[in-house]
Amino acid sequence: MTLLVCLLLFGCGGSKGEGGPEIIGVDQTRILNDADTELHLTGSHLTGTVKVLLWMGTPERLQRQVAVTGLKVSSDNMLAFTAPAGILPGKYMVVVQTEEHTTFSDKLLITIEERDKGVSPKVVRVQGELYSDVPSRIYLVGPGMGEL
């Protein structure tokens, strides 16, 4: 059934064993919907990705679909994208599309929450460089780290 829906909606075929993308992980699985959030996805066969979607529902039954922005494929094993602010709260699969394949992350979900019902701030990574001899700017990245 999944392949049938995939064929009807996207004209896709194949599987990860046939050269299609494979989704292994994402750096944040809980985000807030009050600001754009950059996410980093790891996997294989990601070169050639033309579109990433956030999909609420199952591969057989779409409930809501959100197109992401800022797609950057940095290698065959990593890509980045931005989940836009204002996404309705819920649990979303990541959908990665190449010209010939579509892959659903049905076991890897991203939970999107509203700030007032959101998660406590959590540092996922630190960006920037710290220098001992000059002032430095670093950024704390993670869910709930918006305007604190």
PDB file of C-alpha atoms in Angstrom, residues 27-134:
ATOM      1  CA  ASP A  27      19.595  16.314  15.234  1.00  0.00           C
ATOM      2  CA  GLN A  28      16.358  17.521  16.879  1.00  0.00           C
ATOM      3  CA  THR A  29      13.213  15.474  17.300  1.00  0.00           C
ATOM      4  CA  ARG A  30      11.312  18.117  19.304  1.00  0.00           C
ATOM      5  CA  ILE A  31      11.034  21.724  18.153  1.00  0.00           C
ATOM      6  CA  LEU A  32       8.837  24.726  18.834  1.00  0.00           C
ATOM      7  CA  ASN A  33       6.735  26.345  16.126  1.00  0.00           C
ATOM      8  CA  ASP A  34       7.380  29.979  17.059  1.00  0.00           C
ATOM      9  CA  ALA A  35      10.523  30.417  14.919  1.00  0.00           C
ATOM     10  CA  ASP A  36      12.209  28.918  11.870  1.00  0.00           C
ATOM     11  CA  THR A  37      14.339  25.949  13.002  1.00  0.00           C
ATOM     12  CA  GLU A  38      17.280  24.498  11.093  1.00  0.00           C
ATOM     13  CA  LEU A  39      17.495  20.708  11.274  1.00  0.00           C
ATOM     14  CA  HIS A  40      20.306  18.376  10.175  1.00  0.00           C
ATOM     15  CA  LEU A  41      19.421  14.974   8.773  1.00  0.00           C
ATOM     16  CA  THR A  42      21.848  12.069   8.456  1.00  0.00           C
ATOM     17  CA  GLY A  43      21.441   9.114   6.164  1.00  0.00           C
ATOM     18  CA  SER A  44      22.779   7.666   2.951  1.00  0.00           C
ATOM     19  CA  HIS A  45      22.200   8.293  -0.756  1.00  0.00           C
ATOM     20  CA  LEU A  46      21.110  11.879   0.015  1.00  0.00           C
ATOM     21  CA  THR A  47      22.939  13.401  -2.962  1.00  0.00           C
ATOM     22  CA  GLY A  48      20.334  14.342  -5.528  1.00  0.00           C
ATOM     23  CA  THR A  49      17.684  15.286  -2.966  1.00  0.00           C
ATOM     24  CA  VAL A  50      15.358  17.819  -4.590  1.00  0.00           C
ATOM     25  CA  LYS A  51      12.694  18.184  -1.916  1.00  0.00           C
ATOM     26  CA  VAL A  52      12.156  17.579   1.807  1.00  0.00           C
ATOM     27  CA  LEU A  53       8.688  17.597   3.342  1.00  0.00           C
ATOM     28  CA  LEU A  54       7.311  17.217   6.836  1.00  0.00           C
ATOM     29  CA  TRP A  55       4.344  14.869   6.650  1.00  0.00           C
ATOM     30  CA  MET A  56       1.753  14.300   9.369  1.00  0.00           C
ATOM     31  CA  GLY A  57      -0.007  10.986   9.087  1.00  0.00           C
ATOM     32  CA  THR A  58       1.214   7.740   7.596  1.00  0.00           C
ATOM     33  CA  PRO A  59       2.597   6.963   4.131  1.00  0.00           C
ATOM     34  CA  GLU A  60      -0.880   5.593   3.356  1.00  0.00           C
ATOM     35  CA  ARG A  61      -2.869   8.535   4.738  1.00  0.00           C
ATOM     36  CA  LEU A  62      -1.674  12.118   4.513  1.00  0.00           C
ATOM     37  CA  GLN A  63      -3.189  14.443   7.124  1.00  0.00           C
ATOM     38  CA  ARG A  64      -0.946  17.491   6.681  1.00  0.00           C
ATOM     39  CA  GLN A  65       2.104  18.289   4.547  1.00  0.00           C
ATOM     40  CA  VAL A  66       4.612  21.113   5.070  1.00  0.00           C
ATOM     41  CA  ALA A  67       7.285  22.105   2.561  1.00  0.00           C
ATOM     42  CA  VAL A  68      10.554  23.034   4.254  1.00  0.00           C
ATOM     43  CA  THR A  69      12.921  25.775   3.119  1.00  0.00           C
ATOM     44  CA  GLY A  70      16.688  26.222   2.883  1.00  0.00           C
ATOM     45  CA  LEU A  71      17.511  22.708   1.650  1.00  0.00           C
ATOM     46  CA  LYS A  72      21.305  22.204   1.617  1.00  0.00           C
ATOM     47  CA  VAL A  73      22.785  18.825   0.745  1.00  0.00           C
ATOM     48  CA  SER A  74      26.316  18.917   2.183  1.00  0.00           C
ATOM     49  CA  SER A  75      27.255  15.309   1.373  1.00  0.00           C
ATOM     50  CA  ASP A  76      25.789  11.948   0.464  1.00  0.00           C
ATOM     51  CA  ASN A  77      25.313  11.399   4.221  1.00  0.00           C
ATOM     52  CA  MET A  78      24.044  14.776   5.471  1.00  0.00           C
ATOM     53  CA  LEU A  79      21.604  17.496   4.557  1.00  0.00           C
ATOM     54  CA  ALA A  80      20.134  20.529   6.317  1.00  0.00           C
ATOM     55  CA  PHE A  81      16.734  22.150   5.995  1.00  0.00           C
ATOM     56  CA  THR A  82      14.616  24.713   7.823  1.00  0.00           C
ATOM     57  CA  ALA A  83      11.238  23.918   9.354  1.00  0.00           C
ATOM     58  CA  PRO A  84       9.285  27.181   8.992  1.00  0.00           C
ATOM     59  CA  ALA A  85       7.639  28.953  11.914  1.00  0.00           C
ATOM     60  CA  GLY A  86       3.914  28.475  12.331  1.00  0.00           C
ATOM     61  CA  ILE A  87       3.645  24.746  11.637  1.00  0.00           C
ATOM     62  CA  LEU A  88       0.654  23.264  13.394  1.00  0.00           C
ATOM     63  CA  PRO A  89       1.644  21.173  16.423  1.00  0.00           C
ATOM     64  CA  GLY A  90       1.882  17.426  15.970  1.00  0.00           C
ATOM     65  CA  LYS A  91       4.160  14.537  15.035  1.00  0.00           C
ATOM     66  CA  TYR A  92       5.674  14.649  11.539  1.00  0.00           C
ATOM     67  CA  MET A  93       7.627  12.191   9.415  1.00  0.00           C
ATOM     68  CA  VAL A  94      10.437  13.495   7.222  1.00  0.00           C
ATOM     69  CA  VAL A  95       9.988  12.771   3.506  1.00  0.00           C
ATOM     70  CA  VAL A  96      13.089  12.947   1.296  1.00  0.00           C
ATOM     71  CA  GLN A  97      12.606  13.048  -2.471  1.00  0.00           C
ATOM     72  CA  THR A  98      15.103  12.608  -5.286  1.00  0.00           C
ATOM     73  CA  GLU A  99      14.175  12.568  -8.978  1.00  0.00           C
ATOM     74  CA  GLU A 100      13.596   8.798  -8.820  1.00  0.00           C
ATOM     75  CA  HIS A 101      12.884   7.870  -5.176  1.00  0.00           C
ATOM     76  CA  THR A 102      10.868   8.982  -2.167  1.00  0.00           C
ATOM     77  CA  THR A 103      11.720   7.867   1.367  1.00  0.00           C
ATOM     78  CA  PHE A 104       9.521   8.253   4.460  1.00  0.00           C
ATOM     79  CA  SER A 105      10.965   8.333   7.992  1.00  0.00           C
ATOM     80  CA  ASP A 106       8.037   6.428   9.451  1.00  0.00           C
ATOM     81  CA  LYS A 107      10.043   5.345  12.522  1.00  0.00           C
ATOM     82  CA  LEU A 108      11.677   8.752  13.056  1.00  0.00           C
ATOM     83  CA  LEU A 109       9.204  11.485  13.980  1.00  0.00           C
ATOM     84  CA  ILE A 110       9.686  15.179  14.686  1.00  0.00           C
ATOM     85  CA  THR A 111       7.349  16.556  17.346  1.00  0.00           C
ATOM     86  CA  ILE A 112       6.363  20.191  16.837  1.00  0.00           C
ATOM     87  CA  GLU A 113       4.969  22.029  19.857  1.00  0.00           C
ATOM     88  CA  GLU A 114       3.700  25.503  20.684  1.00  0.00           C
ATOM     89  CA  ARG A 115       5.876  27.607  22.994  1.00  0.00           C
ATOM     90  CA  ASP A 116       3.290  27.932  25.741  1.00  0.00           C
ATOM     91  CA  LYS A 117       2.951  24.133  25.753  1.00  0.00           C
ATOM     92  CA  GLY A 118       6.534  23.601  24.686  1.00  0.00           C
ATOM     93  CA  VAL A 119       9.554  21.917  26.074  1.00  0.00           C
ATOM     94  CA  SER A 120      12.018  23.317  28.560  1.00  0.00           C
ATOM     95  CA  PRO A 121      15.084  24.831  26.890  1.00  0.00           C
ATOM     96  CA  LYS A 122      17.689  22.219  25.996  1.00  0.00           C
ATOM     97  CA  VAL A 123      21.096  22.821  24.421  1.00  0.00           C
ATOM     98  CA  VAL A 124      21.564  20.433  21.491  1.00  0.00           C
ATOM     99  CA  ARG A 125      24.725  22.007  20.096  1.00  0.00           C
ATOM    100  CA  VAL A 126      26.904  25.088  20.426  1.00  0.00           C
ATOM    101  CA  GLN A 127      27.770  27.051  17.299  1.00  0.00           C
ATOM    102  CA  GLY A 128      30.638  29.472  16.901  1.00  0.00           C
ATOM    103  CA  GLU A 129      34.210  29.561  18.081  1.00  0.00           C
ATOM    104  CA  LEU A 130      35.525  30.650  21.440  1.00  0.00           C
ATOM    105  CA  TYR A 131      38.790  32.588  21.518  1.00  0.00           C
ATOM    106  CA  SER A 132      40.760  33.394  24.656  1.00  0.00           C
ATOM    107  CA  ASP A 133      42.313  36.633  23.382  1.00  0.00           C
ATOM    108  CA  VAL A 134      39.336  38.362  21.682  1.00  0.00           C
TER     109      VAL A 134
END
